[in-house]
Structures are given as structure tokens and as C-alpha cells.
């Protein structure tokens, strides 16, 4: 198990003034829980060439994560190697906890990656700003998400999220923005989803502002996360759902500035129901190719 060696190497790189690099060389390396803590004296490149595999013994993890980078400004993670969480070996121990990839609350890039998981492939959570997710292939998984937002008080705003040239294969969702019902005030704005390919995705485009346990949603106030300035450009592919686009926004702070430009999705499921777009509490504009057709009205 290489945990301490990698942590010590990262610590030395972090304490080096100027640019530094940590390299996982060719080969296969078994690693338990690892926390890489800054601040650092300069930008750090974390390059993975070999195959990093997670220890499949849950007692090896003091927290509910495998690898965590904290307070590291200017971090780049790249390489031709593999990060293998060995999730299938941990599923028997699942206690319905929340897991999956998240971005850190500072400018970040996720590029040229293939992500296979049982949760969100990438989730831009509260506090994420100026995040670029490009050339990512996702599936299986829950898709690429903004959120969930509004679970805790005093959450920071989300803004400047770009998802471009990505492919989603057989995922539960494609592009999803999700906020909890009953959430306190915050904002999510300036988001662009562009040049996205869907392959038999269940819910290609969805804004869900009534996220959370269905048994309690009826007793909660509407979400107060204000969603605005969101673009969906050049989205194409197939879906197994007859509702390809679902905008279920908050009754208290309706979505504003939602724009669709050239969305061409084909239905590949077996239902005889109409192939539709649905909109609730959303100010939406459509241009270019739109299939399924735009929702008949916006509220």
C-alpha cells in the first residue's frame, strides 16, 4: 500500500517554491485513504501514469472518501493512467451514503476523462466557480450535475460552469441541475452545456428544484435557489424516456434566462406516449432545431 509514500511526496512538492510535480509511475499501486493538504508554495501537477487501485477493505478508510485535495490552489490532475475505486467490492457495505466525483470550490478543470460510477460522474457543488468540464465520457452513472444545492444553510453561489464536448452513455441523467425543496436562498448562474452527445440516456436534460425524499417534499417550502442564465447548445443523441427535457423549477424563484439552441434528440424507448418537453415555473427561449418540440408555454 503506497498511501504514506504518495502523501510524503506530495508534501515535499507542496513545500517547494514554484512549480512542482508528483508522478505515479507505470505499474499498479494499491492505496487506502489519502488526504493531500495545502496551502502550497506553488502550483502542483499530480500526474498519474500507472494504475491506482483503492483498498477494498472499508476499515482502511477513516472518512467516507478515498482521495481528497484540500486548500490546494493551482492543482492540476492529469495523466494516461487509471484511478480505480474498485467500487464493486464496496457495494455490499453501502449504507445509502452520498458519494461520487465533486469539484472543489475554486477554479477547476476536468478534461479528457472516462468516468464510470454509481453516482454523478461529476458534480459541481456549492461554491464551485469557473469550472470547465470538457471531453469527458460518462457512463454508467447519474450523469453530469450541478448540485445538489440548498441542503445546508449559508451555501455559497455557483457560477461559471461550462460542460463541453462530452458524451453520456446509458446514464440515468444527462445534464442535471438539482436543488433541494425547502432550500435557503442562494444562486446558480452562468452555465453553458454545449456539444453534448447522449446515448440512450434516461433523462437527457433536467432541472429539478424539488429534489429530495418524496415523502417530505409536500411539507416543505419551495426551493430558494435562484437559477438563471443557462444555455443548452448543440445537444444530440437518443433517450429511452418520452420526456427528453424536463424543467421543474421553483414556484418561489422561477428559473430565468434558460435558452435552448439546436437540440436534436431521438426517442429510442418503447412507450407509446408523446415525445415531449415539459416546463414549469421557467422563462425559456428556443431557437434552431428543437426536437422534441418546445414546451407549449412557459410559466
PDB file of C-alpha atoms in Angstrom:
ATOM      1  CA  UNK A   1       0.000   0.000   0.000  1.00  0.00           C
ATOM      2  CA  UNK A   2       1.513   3.287  -1.164  1.00  0.00           C
ATOM      3  CA  UNK A   3      -0.552   5.843   0.816  1.00  0.00           C
ATOM      4  CA  UNK A   4       2.175   7.303   3.010  1.00  0.00           C
ATOM      5  CA  UNK A   5       4.761   7.389   0.218  1.00  0.00           C
ATOM      6  CA  UNK A   6       2.418   9.369  -2.032  1.00  0.00           C
ATOM      7  CA  UNK A   7       1.404  11.709   0.785  1.00  0.00           C
ATOM      8  CA  UNK A   8       5.057  12.375   1.702  1.00  0.00           C
ATOM      9  CA  UNK A   9       5.927  13.023  -1.948  1.00  0.00           C
ATOM     10  CA  UNK A  10       3.025  15.423  -2.285  1.00  0.00           C
ATOM     11  CA  UNK A  11       4.068  17.193   0.932  1.00  0.00           C
ATOM     12  CA  UNK A  12       7.593  17.724  -0.435  1.00  0.00           C
ATOM     13  CA  UNK A  13       6.216  19.030  -3.740  1.00  0.00           C
ATOM     14  CA  UNK A  14       3.765  21.289  -1.932  1.00  0.00           C
ATOM     15  CA  UNK A  15       6.545  22.817   0.164  1.00  0.00           C
ATOM     16  CA  UNK A  16       8.700  23.537  -2.895  1.00  0.00           C
ATOM     17  CA  UNK A  17       8.554  27.150  -4.170  1.00  0.00           C
ATOM     18  CA  UNK A  18       7.450  27.431  -7.788  1.00  0.00           C
ATOM     19  CA  UNK A  19       6.002  24.696  -9.969  1.00  0.00           C
ATOM     20  CA  UNK A  20       6.327  21.081  -8.810  1.00  0.00           C
ATOM     21  CA  UNK A  21       5.151  17.659  -9.943  1.00  0.00           C
ATOM     22  CA  UNK A  22       4.089  14.396  -8.290  1.00  0.00           C
ATOM     23  CA  UNK A  23       4.259  11.345 -10.585  1.00  0.00           C
ATOM     24  CA  UNK A  24       2.561   7.987 -10.117  1.00  0.00           C
ATOM     25  CA  UNK A  25       4.851   5.869 -12.354  1.00  0.00           C
ATOM     26  CA  UNK A  26       3.866   2.925 -14.579  1.00  0.00           C
ATOM     27  CA  UNK A  27       2.650  -0.104 -12.669  1.00  0.00           C
ATOM     28  CA  UNK A  28      -0.182  -0.997 -10.299  1.00  0.00           C
ATOM     29  CA  UNK A  29      -0.419   0.595  -6.856  1.00  0.00           C
ATOM     30  CA  UNK A  30      -2.827  -0.189  -4.015  1.00  0.00           C
ATOM     31  CA  UNK A  31      -3.801   2.787  -1.867  1.00  0.00           C
ATOM     32  CA  UNK A  32      -6.078   3.455   1.081  1.00  0.00           C
ATOM     33  CA  UNK A  33      -7.470   6.784   2.287  1.00  0.00           C
ATOM     34  CA  UNK A  34      -5.299   9.740   1.238  1.00  0.00           C
ATOM     35  CA  UNK A  35      -5.626  13.444   2.132  1.00  0.00           C
ATOM     36  CA  UNK A  36      -3.422  15.973   0.347  1.00  0.00           C
ATOM     37  CA  UNK A  37      -3.468  19.262   2.251  1.00  0.00           C
ATOM     38  CA  UNK A  38      -2.280  22.716   1.256  1.00  0.00           C
ATOM     39  CA  UNK A  39      -1.745  25.561   1.026  1.00  0.00           C
ATOM     40  CA  UNK A  40       1.246  25.011  -1.244  1.00  0.00           C
ATOM     41  CA  UNK A  41       4.096  27.341  -2.179  1.00  0.00           C
ATOM     42  CA  UNK A  42       3.357  26.967  -5.889  1.00  0.00           C
ATOM     43  CA  UNK A  43       1.225  25.120  -8.464  1.00  0.00           C
ATOM     44  CA  UNK A  44       1.297  21.308  -8.200  1.00  0.00           C
ATOM     45  CA  UNK A  45       0.933  18.892 -11.129  1.00  0.00           C
ATOM     46  CA  UNK A  46      -0.321  15.475  -9.968  1.00  0.00           C
ATOM     47  CA  UNK A  47       0.454  13.144 -12.897  1.00  0.00           C
ATOM     48  CA  UNK A  48      -0.934   9.599 -12.922  1.00  0.00           C
ATOM     49  CA  UNK A  49       0.754   7.218 -15.385  1.00  0.00           C
ATOM     50  CA  UNK A  50       0.162   3.925 -13.575  1.00  0.00           C
ATOM     51  CA  UNK A  51      -2.962   2.310 -12.164  1.00  0.00           C
ATOM     52  CA  UNK A  52      -4.051   3.461  -8.689  1.00  0.00           C
ATOM     53  CA  UNK A  53      -6.456   0.998  -7.059  1.00  0.00           C
ATOM     54  CA  UNK A  54      -8.417   1.606  -3.877  1.00  0.00           C
ATOM     55  CA  UNK A  55      -8.108  -0.819  -0.980  1.00  0.00           C
ATOM     56  CA  UNK A  56     -11.371  -2.778  -0.839  1.00  0.00           C
ATOM     57  CA  UNK A  57     -11.411  -3.078   2.959  1.00  0.00           C
ATOM     58  CA  UNK A  58     -13.727  -0.389   4.435  1.00  0.00           C
ATOM     59  CA  UNK A  59     -11.752  -0.379   7.691  1.00  0.00           C
ATOM     60  CA  UNK A  60      -8.893   1.269   5.765  1.00  0.00           C
ATOM     61  CA  UNK A  61     -10.903   4.481   5.476  1.00  0.00           C
ATOM     62  CA  UNK A  62     -11.271   6.873   8.397  1.00  0.00           C
ATOM     63  CA  UNK A  63     -13.629   9.079   6.354  1.00  0.00           C
ATOM     64  CA  UNK A  64     -16.163   8.498   3.565  1.00  0.00           C
ATOM     65  CA  UNK A  65     -13.703   9.306   0.777  1.00  0.00           C
ATOM     66  CA  UNK A  66     -10.662   7.807  -0.888  1.00  0.00           C
ATOM     67  CA  UNK A  67      -8.646  10.768  -2.206  1.00  0.00           C
ATOM     68  CA  UNK A  68      -9.119  14.352  -1.064  1.00  0.00           C
ATOM     69  CA  UNK A  69      -7.262  17.534  -2.104  1.00  0.00           C
ATOM     70  CA  UNK A  70      -7.840  20.361   0.397  1.00  0.00           C
ATOM     71  CA  UNK A  71      -6.774  24.024   0.224  1.00  0.00           C
ATOM     72  CA  UNK A  72      -4.535  23.438  -2.805  1.00  0.00           C
ATOM     73  CA  UNK A  73      -4.546  26.396  -5.202  1.00  0.00           C
ATOM     74  CA  UNK A  74      -3.321  25.768  -8.750  1.00  0.00           C
ATOM     75  CA  UNK A  75      -3.729  21.978  -8.699  1.00  0.00           C
ATOM     76  CA  UNK A  76      -3.693  20.011 -11.974  1.00  0.00           C
ATOM     77  CA  UNK A  77      -4.515  16.290 -12.055  1.00  0.00           C
ATOM     78  CA  UNK A  78      -3.702  14.625 -15.367  1.00  0.00           C
ATOM     79  CA  UNK A  79      -2.140  11.573 -16.984  1.00  0.00           C
ATOM     80  CA  UNK A  80      -2.805   8.462 -19.025  1.00  0.00           C
ATOM     81  CA  UNK A  81      -3.251   6.187 -16.013  1.00  0.00           C
ATOM     82  CA  UNK A  82      -6.322   4.905 -14.206  1.00  0.00           C
ATOM     83  CA  UNK A  83      -7.968   5.769 -10.901  1.00  0.00           C
ATOM     84  CA  UNK A  84      -9.814   2.576  -9.980  1.00  0.00           C
ATOM     85  CA  UNK A  85     -12.049   2.904  -6.936  1.00  0.00           C
ATOM     86  CA  UNK A  86     -12.943  -0.809  -7.064  1.00  0.00           C
ATOM     87  CA  UNK A  87     -16.498   0.246  -6.332  1.00  0.00           C
ATOM     88  CA  UNK A  88     -17.983  -3.173  -6.971  1.00  0.00           C
ATOM     89  CA  UNK A  89     -16.083  -4.545  -3.979  1.00  0.00           C
ATOM     90  CA  UNK A  90     -17.525  -1.856  -1.703  1.00  0.00           C
ATOM     91  CA  UNK A  91     -21.179  -2.043  -2.773  1.00  0.00           C
ATOM     92  CA  UNK A  92     -22.078  -4.692  -0.149  1.00  0.00           C
ATOM     93  CA  UNK A  93     -21.093  -2.157   2.528  1.00  0.00           C
ATOM     94  CA  UNK A  94     -23.181   0.686   1.084  1.00  0.00           C
ATOM     95  CA  UNK A  95     -25.280   2.462   3.682  1.00  0.00           C
ATOM     96  CA  UNK A  96     -27.008   4.801   1.237  1.00  0.00           C
ATOM     97  CA  UNK A  97     -24.345   7.422   1.832  1.00  0.00           C
ATOM     98  CA  UNK A  98     -23.612  10.040  -0.791  1.00  0.00           C
ATOM     99  CA  UNK A  99     -20.523   9.504  -2.919  1.00  0.00           C
ATOM    100  CA  UNK A 100     -19.225  10.423  -6.353  1.00  0.00           C
ATOM    101  CA  UNK A 101     -16.978  12.971  -8.015  1.00  0.00           C
ATOM    102  CA  UNK A 102     -17.184  16.596  -6.924  1.00  0.00           C
ATOM    103  CA  UNK A 103     -15.294  19.714  -7.821  1.00  0.00           C
ATOM    104  CA  UNK A 104     -13.520  21.882  -5.278  1.00  0.00           C
ATOM    105  CA  UNK A 105     -14.753  25.390  -4.531  1.00  0.00           C
ATOM    106  CA  UNK A 106     -12.088  27.118  -6.642  1.00  0.00           C
ATOM    107  CA  UNK A 107     -11.433  27.386 -10.417  1.00  0.00           C
ATOM    108  CA  UNK A 108     -11.112  23.792 -11.721  1.00  0.00           C
ATOM    109  CA  UNK A 109     -10.905  21.735 -14.961  1.00  0.00           C
ATOM    110  CA  UNK A 110     -11.991  18.171 -15.633  1.00  0.00           C
ATOM    111  CA  UNK A 111     -10.844  17.098 -19.104  1.00  0.00           C
ATOM    112  CA  UNK A 112     -10.190  14.058 -21.284  1.00  0.00           C
ATOM    113  CA  UNK A 113     -11.536  11.554 -18.767  1.00  0.00           C
ATOM    114  CA  UNK A 114     -13.704   8.440 -18.790  1.00  0.00           C
ATOM    115  CA  UNK A 115     -15.772   8.132 -15.617  1.00  0.00           C
ATOM    116  CA  UNK A 116     -17.778   5.047 -14.654  1.00  0.00           C
ATOM    117  CA  UNK A 117     -19.563   5.240 -11.312  1.00  0.00           C
ATOM    118  CA  UNK A 118     -22.747   4.562  -9.377  1.00  0.00           C
ATOM    119  CA  UNK A 119     -23.430   8.261  -8.771  1.00  0.00           C
ATOM    120  CA  UNK A 120     -22.778  11.569 -10.526  1.00  0.00           C
ATOM    121  CA  UNK A 121     -19.784  11.362 -12.844  1.00  0.00           C
ATOM    122  CA  UNK A 122     -19.009  14.991 -11.984  1.00  0.00           C
ATOM    123  CA  UNK A 123     -20.967  17.206  -9.584  1.00  0.00           C
ATOM    124  CA  UNK A 124     -20.410  20.965  -9.353  1.00  0.00           C
ATOM    125  CA  UNK A 125     -21.446  21.530  -5.759  1.00  0.00           C
ATOM    126  CA  UNK A 126     -21.981  24.709  -3.737  1.00  0.00           C
ATOM    127  CA  UNK A 127     -19.150  27.221  -4.036  1.00  0.00           C
ATOM    128  CA  UNK A 128     -17.931  25.995  -7.425  1.00  0.00           C
ATOM    129  CA  UNK A 129     -16.983  28.848  -9.770  1.00  0.00           C
ATOM    130  CA  UNK A 130     -15.395  28.947 -13.234  1.00  0.00           C
ATOM    131  CA  UNK A 131     -15.411  25.170 -13.723  1.00  0.00           C
ATOM    132  CA  UNK A 132     -14.671  23.634 -17.160  1.00  0.00           C
ATOM    133  CA  UNK A 133     -15.702  20.033 -17.849  1.00  0.00           C
ATOM    134  CA  UNK A 134     -14.571  19.073 -21.339  1.00  0.00           C
ATOM    135  CA  UNK A 135     -14.154  15.871 -23.358  1.00  0.00           C
ATOM    136  CA  UNK A 136     -15.498  13.654 -20.586  1.00  0.00           C
ATOM    137  CA  UNK A 137     -17.188  10.325 -21.319  1.00  0.00           C
ATOM    138  CA  UNK A 138     -19.663   9.396 -18.566  1.00  0.00           C
ATOM    139  CA  UNK A 139     -21.396   6.075 -18.060  1.00  0.00           C
ATOM    140  CA  UNK A 140     -22.607   4.197 -16.254  1.00  0.00           C
ATOM    141  CA  UNK A 141     -23.589   6.776 -13.690  1.00  0.00           C
ATOM    142  CA  UNK A 142     -26.049   9.544 -12.873  1.00  0.00           C
ATOM    143  CA  UNK A 143     -24.676  11.963 -15.452  1.00  0.00           C
ATOM    144  CA  UNK A 144     -23.052  15.380 -15.036  1.00  0.00           C
ATOM    145  CA  UNK A 145     -24.735  17.507 -12.376  1.00  0.00           C
ATOM    146  CA  UNK A 146     -24.813  20.951 -10.894  1.00  0.00           C
ATOM    147  CA  UNK A 147     -25.739  20.243  -7.286  1.00  0.00           C
ATOM    148  CA  UNK A 148     -27.390  19.085  -5.349  1.00  0.00           C
ATOM    149  CA  UNK A 149     -27.681  22.607  -3.949  1.00  0.00           C
ATOM    150  CA  UNK A 150     -29.505  24.052  -0.964  1.00  0.00           C
ATOM    151  CA  UNK A 151     -29.129  21.235   1.531  1.00  0.00           C
ATOM    152  CA  UNK A 152     -27.323  23.374   4.121  1.00  0.00           C
ATOM    153  CA  UNK A 153     -27.679  26.985   5.318  1.00  0.00           C
ATOM    154  CA  UNK A 154     -25.322  29.681   4.008  1.00  0.00           C
ATOM    155  CA  UNK A 155     -24.218  27.762   0.919  1.00  0.00           C
ATOM    156  CA  UNK A 156     -22.032  29.698  -1.500  1.00  0.00           C
ATOM    157  CA  UNK A 157     -23.258  30.533  -5.001  1.00  0.00           C
ATOM    158  CA  UNK A 158     -22.396  28.514  -8.090  1.00  0.00           C
ATOM    159  CA  UNK A 159     -21.457  30.308 -11.307  1.00  0.00           C
ATOM    160  CA  UNK A 160     -19.425  29.942 -14.475  1.00  0.00           C
ATOM    161  CA  UNK A 161     -19.943  26.222 -15.181  1.00  0.00           C
ATOM    162  CA  UNK A 162     -19.025  25.052 -18.710  1.00  0.00           C
ATOM    163  CA  UNK A 163     -19.659  21.488 -19.900  1.00  0.00           C
ATOM    164  CA  UNK A 164     -18.495  20.960 -23.485  1.00  0.00           C
ATOM    165  CA  UNK A 165     -17.744  18.109 -25.913  1.00  0.00           C
ATOM    166  CA  UNK A 166     -18.921  15.414 -23.508  1.00  0.00           C
ATOM    167  CA  UNK A 167     -20.594  12.044 -24.155  1.00  0.00           C
ATOM    168  CA  UNK A 168     -23.075  10.349 -21.835  1.00  0.00           C
ATOM    169  CA  UNK A 169     -23.748   6.635 -22.352  1.00  0.00           C
ATOM    170  CA  UNK A 170     -26.673   4.762 -20.761  1.00  0.00           C
ATOM    171  CA  UNK A 171     -26.740   7.119 -17.776  1.00  0.00           C
ATOM    172  CA  UNK A 172     -29.721   7.799 -15.508  1.00  0.00           C
ATOM    173  CA  UNK A 173     -29.466  11.508 -16.297  1.00  0.00           C
ATOM    174  CA  UNK A 174     -27.616  13.528 -18.885  1.00  0.00           C
ATOM    175  CA  UNK A 175     -27.211  17.151 -17.781  1.00  0.00           C
ATOM    176  CA  UNK A 176     -28.948  17.847 -14.477  1.00  0.00           C
ATOM    177  CA  UNK A 177     -29.324  20.873 -12.198  1.00  0.00           C
ATOM    178  CA  UNK A 178     -30.781  19.844  -8.834  1.00  0.00           C
ATOM    179  CA  UNK A 179     -31.752  21.823  -5.745  1.00  0.00           C
ATOM    180  CA  UNK A 180     -33.450  20.652  -2.571  1.00  0.00           C
ATOM    181  CA  UNK A 181     -37.037  21.581  -1.855  1.00  0.00           C
ATOM    182  CA  UNK A 182     -37.151  23.901   1.137  1.00  0.00           C
ATOM    183  CA  UNK A 183     -33.634  25.174   0.476  1.00  0.00           C
ATOM    184  CA  UNK A 184     -32.430  28.560   1.793  1.00  0.00           C
ATOM    185  CA  UNK A 185     -31.546  31.391  -0.642  1.00  0.00           C
ATOM    186  CA  UNK A 186     -28.543  31.087  -2.981  1.00  0.00           C
ATOM    187  CA  UNK A 187     -27.858  31.414  -6.713  1.00  0.00           C
ATOM    188  CA  UNK A 188     -26.691  29.237  -9.599  1.00  0.00           C
ATOM    189  CA  UNK A 189     -25.956  31.183 -12.781  1.00  0.00           C
ATOM    190  CA  UNK A 190     -23.876  31.453 -15.972  1.00  0.00           C
ATOM    191  CA  UNK A 191     -23.916  27.826 -17.074  1.00  0.00           C
ATOM    192  CA  UNK A 192     -23.232  26.556 -20.597  1.00  0.00           C
ATOM    193  CA  UNK A 193     -23.826  22.975 -21.759  1.00  0.00           C
ATOM    194  CA  UNK A 194     -22.602  22.645 -25.332  1.00  0.00           C
ATOM    195  CA  UNK A 195     -21.813  19.971 -27.924  1.00  0.00           C
ATOM    196  CA  UNK A 196     -23.140  17.105 -25.812  1.00  0.00           C
ATOM    197  CA  UNK A 197     -23.878  13.608 -27.170  1.00  0.00           C
ATOM    198  CA  UNK A 198     -26.447  11.411 -25.407  1.00  0.00           C
ATOM    199  CA  UNK A 199     -26.604   7.646 -25.992  1.00  0.00           C
ATOM    200  CA  UNK A 200     -29.805   6.066 -24.599  1.00  0.00           C
ATOM    201  CA  UNK A 201     -29.838   8.396 -21.605  1.00  0.00           C
ATOM    202  CA  UNK A 202     -32.931   8.138 -19.365  1.00  0.00           C
ATOM    203  CA  UNK A 203     -33.340  11.872 -18.646  1.00  0.00           C
ATOM    204  CA  UNK A 204     -31.157  13.906 -21.037  1.00  0.00           C
ATOM    205  CA  UNK A 205     -31.845  17.440 -19.742  1.00  0.00           C
ATOM    206  CA  UNK A 206     -33.430  18.085 -16.358  1.00  0.00           C
ATOM    207  CA  UNK A 207     -33.751  20.944 -13.883  1.00  0.00           C
ATOM    208  CA  UNK A 208     -35.160  19.544 -10.652  1.00  0.00           C
ATOM    209  CA  UNK A 209     -35.871  22.076  -7.906  1.00  0.00           C
ATOM    210  CA  UNK A 210     -37.919  19.587  -5.887  1.00  0.00           C
ATOM    211  CA  UNK A 211     -35.029  17.237  -5.170  1.00  0.00           C
ATOM    212  CA  UNK A 212     -35.056  15.177  -2.001  1.00  0.00           C
ATOM    213  CA  UNK A 213     -37.117  12.481  -0.273  1.00  0.00           C
ATOM    214  CA  UNK A 214     -40.525  12.396  -1.956  1.00  0.00           C
ATOM    215  CA  UNK A 215     -42.254  11.599   1.335  1.00  0.00           C
ATOM    216  CA  UNK A 216     -41.392  15.029   2.816  1.00  0.00           C
ATOM    217  CA  UNK A 217     -41.335  17.331  -0.242  1.00  0.00           C
ATOM    218  CA  UNK A 218     -45.064  18.123   0.071  1.00  0.00           C
ATOM    219  CA  UNK A 219     -44.453  19.549   3.554  1.00  0.00           C
ATOM    220  CA  UNK A 220     -41.557  21.800   2.555  1.00  0.00           C
ATOM    221  CA  UNK A 221     -41.452  25.343   1.213  1.00  0.00           C
ATOM    222  CA  UNK A 222     -40.268  25.816  -2.402  1.00  0.00           C
ATOM    223  CA  UNK A 223     -36.565  25.931  -3.154  1.00  0.00           C
ATOM    224  CA  UNK A 224     -34.990  29.389  -2.872  1.00  0.00           C
ATOM    225  CA  UNK A 225     -32.001  28.639  -5.110  1.00  0.00           C
ATOM    226  CA  UNK A 226     -32.335  31.102  -7.986  1.00  0.00           C
ATOM    227  CA  UNK A 227     -31.285  29.518 -11.311  1.00  0.00           C
ATOM    228  CA  UNK A 228     -30.547  31.902 -14.197  1.00  0.00           C
ATOM    229  CA  UNK A 229     -28.595  32.336 -17.451  1.00  0.00           C
ATOM    230  CA  UNK A 230     -28.363  28.700 -18.533  1.00  0.00           C
ATOM    231  CA  UNK A 231     -27.609  27.687 -22.146  1.00  0.00           C
ATOM    232  CA  UNK A 232     -28.085  24.303 -23.795  1.00  0.00           C
ATOM    233  CA  UNK A 233     -26.420  24.381 -27.230  1.00  0.00           C
ATOM    234  CA  UNK A 234     -25.984  21.612 -29.789  1.00  0.00           C
ATOM    235  CA  UNK A 235     -27.313  18.663 -27.805  1.00  0.00           C
ATOM    236  CA  UNK A 236     -27.951  15.491 -29.806  1.00  0.00           C
ATOM    237  CA  UNK A 237     -28.437  11.758 -29.435  1.00  0.00           C
ATOM    238  CA  UNK A 238     -31.001   9.291 -28.099  1.00  0.00           C
ATOM    239  CA  UNK A 239     -33.089   8.818 -24.974  1.00  0.00           C
ATOM    240  CA  UNK A 240     -35.202   5.990 -23.554  1.00  0.00           C
ATOM    241  CA  UNK A 241     -37.575   8.480 -21.872  1.00  0.00           C
ATOM    242  CA  UNK A 242     -40.539  10.073 -23.603  1.00  0.00           C
ATOM    243  CA  UNK A 243     -39.784  13.287 -21.626  1.00  0.00           C
ATOM    244  CA  UNK A 244     -36.463  14.407 -23.061  1.00  0.00           C
ATOM    245  CA  UNK A 245     -36.363  17.849 -21.441  1.00  0.00           C
ATOM    246  CA  UNK A 246     -37.896  18.450 -18.012  1.00  0.00           C
ATOM    247  CA  UNK A 247     -37.711  21.900 -16.399  1.00  0.00           C
ATOM    248  CA  UNK A 248     -39.262  21.648 -12.929  1.00  0.00           C
ATOM    249  CA  UNK A 249     -38.314  24.972 -11.380  1.00  0.00           C
ATOM    250  CA  UNK A 250     -39.185  26.626  -8.076  1.00  0.00           C
ATOM    251  CA  UNK A 251     -42.567  28.258  -7.550  1.00  0.00           C
ATOM    252  CA  UNK A 252     -40.907  30.924  -5.376  1.00  0.00           C
ATOM    253  CA  UNK A 253     -37.894  31.810  -7.578  1.00  0.00           C
ATOM    254  CA  UNK A 254     -38.691  30.675 -11.149  1.00  0.00           C
ATOM    255  CA  UNK A 255     -35.810  29.869 -13.493  1.00  0.00           C
ATOM    256  CA  UNK A 256     -34.844  32.786 -15.746  1.00  0.00           C
ATOM    257  CA  UNK A 257     -32.825  33.078 -18.929  1.00  0.00           C
ATOM    258  CA  UNK A 258     -32.991  29.384 -19.889  1.00  0.00           C
ATOM    259  CA  UNK A 259     -32.018  29.100 -23.564  1.00  0.00           C
ATOM    260  CA  UNK A 260     -32.037  26.170 -25.973  1.00  0.00           C
ATOM    261  CA  UNK A 261     -30.250  26.340 -29.330  1.00  0.00           C
ATOM    262  CA  UNK A 262     -30.235  23.252 -31.569  1.00  0.00           C
ATOM    263  CA  UNK A 263     -31.403  20.312 -29.504  1.00  0.00           C
ATOM    264  CA  UNK A 264     -31.976  17.176 -31.579  1.00  0.00           C
ATOM    265  CA  UNK A 265     -32.873  14.109 -29.521  1.00  0.00           C
ATOM    266  CA  UNK A 266     -34.479  10.905 -30.780  1.00  0.00           C
ATOM    267  CA  UNK A 267     -36.671   8.583 -28.732  1.00  0.00           C
ATOM    268  CA  UNK A 268     -35.343   5.009 -28.535  1.00  0.00           C
ATOM    269  CA  UNK A 269     -37.736   3.626 -25.892  1.00  0.00           C
ATOM    270  CA  UNK A 270     -40.879   1.530 -26.193  1.00  0.00           C
ATOM    271  CA  UNK A 271     -43.563   3.779 -24.701  1.00  0.00           C
ATOM    272  CA  UNK A 272     -46.390   4.986 -26.936  1.00  0.00           C
ATOM    273  CA  UNK A 273     -46.618   8.293 -25.070  1.00  0.00           C
ATOM    274  CA  UNK A 274     -45.820  11.541 -26.940  1.00  0.00           C
ATOM    275  CA  UNK A 275     -42.172  12.618 -27.056  1.00  0.00           C
ATOM    276  CA  UNK A 276     -42.207  15.938 -25.202  1.00  0.00           C
ATOM    277  CA  UNK A 277     -40.567  18.846 -23.406  1.00  0.00           C
ATOM    278  CA  UNK A 278     -42.124  19.950 -20.102  1.00  0.00           C
ATOM    279  CA  UNK A 279     -41.670  23.322 -18.415  1.00  0.00           C
ATOM    280  CA  UNK A 280     -42.870  24.557 -15.037  1.00  0.00           C
ATOM    281  CA  UNK A 281     -42.024  27.940 -13.475  1.00  0.00           C
ATOM    282  CA  UNK A 282     -39.385  28.650 -16.121  1.00  0.00           C
ATOM    283  CA  UNK A 283     -38.749  31.517 -18.538  1.00  0.00           C
ATOM    284  CA  UNK A 284     -37.416  29.711 -21.606  1.00  0.00           C
ATOM    285  CA  UNK A 285     -36.408  30.620 -25.157  1.00  0.00           C
ATOM    286  CA  UNK A 286     -35.841  28.221 -28.053  1.00  0.00           C
ATOM    287  CA  UNK A 287     -34.122  28.623 -31.405  1.00  0.00           C
ATOM    288  CA  UNK A 288     -32.714  26.423 -34.151  1.00  0.00           C
ATOM    289  CA  UNK A 289     -33.594  22.733 -34.309  1.00  0.00           C
ATOM    290  CA  UNK A 290     -35.825  21.670 -31.401  1.00  0.00           C
ATOM    291  CA  UNK A 291     -36.789  18.029 -31.066  1.00  0.00           C
ATOM    292  CA  UNK A 292     -38.775  17.162 -29.148  1.00  0.00           C
ATOM    293  CA  UNK A 293     -40.737  20.376 -29.784  1.00  0.00           C
ATOM    294  CA  UNK A 294     -40.549  23.224 -27.248  1.00  0.00           C
ATOM    295  CA  UNK A 295     -42.964  23.215 -24.333  1.00  0.00           C
ATOM    296  CA  UNK A 296     -46.205  24.936 -25.363  1.00  0.00           C
ATOM    297  CA  UNK A 297     -45.826  27.687 -22.784  1.00  0.00           C
ATOM    298  CA  UNK A 298     -43.549  28.928 -20.057  1.00  0.00           C
ATOM    299  CA  UNK A 299     -44.700  29.940 -16.602  1.00  0.00           C
TER     300      UNK A 299
END
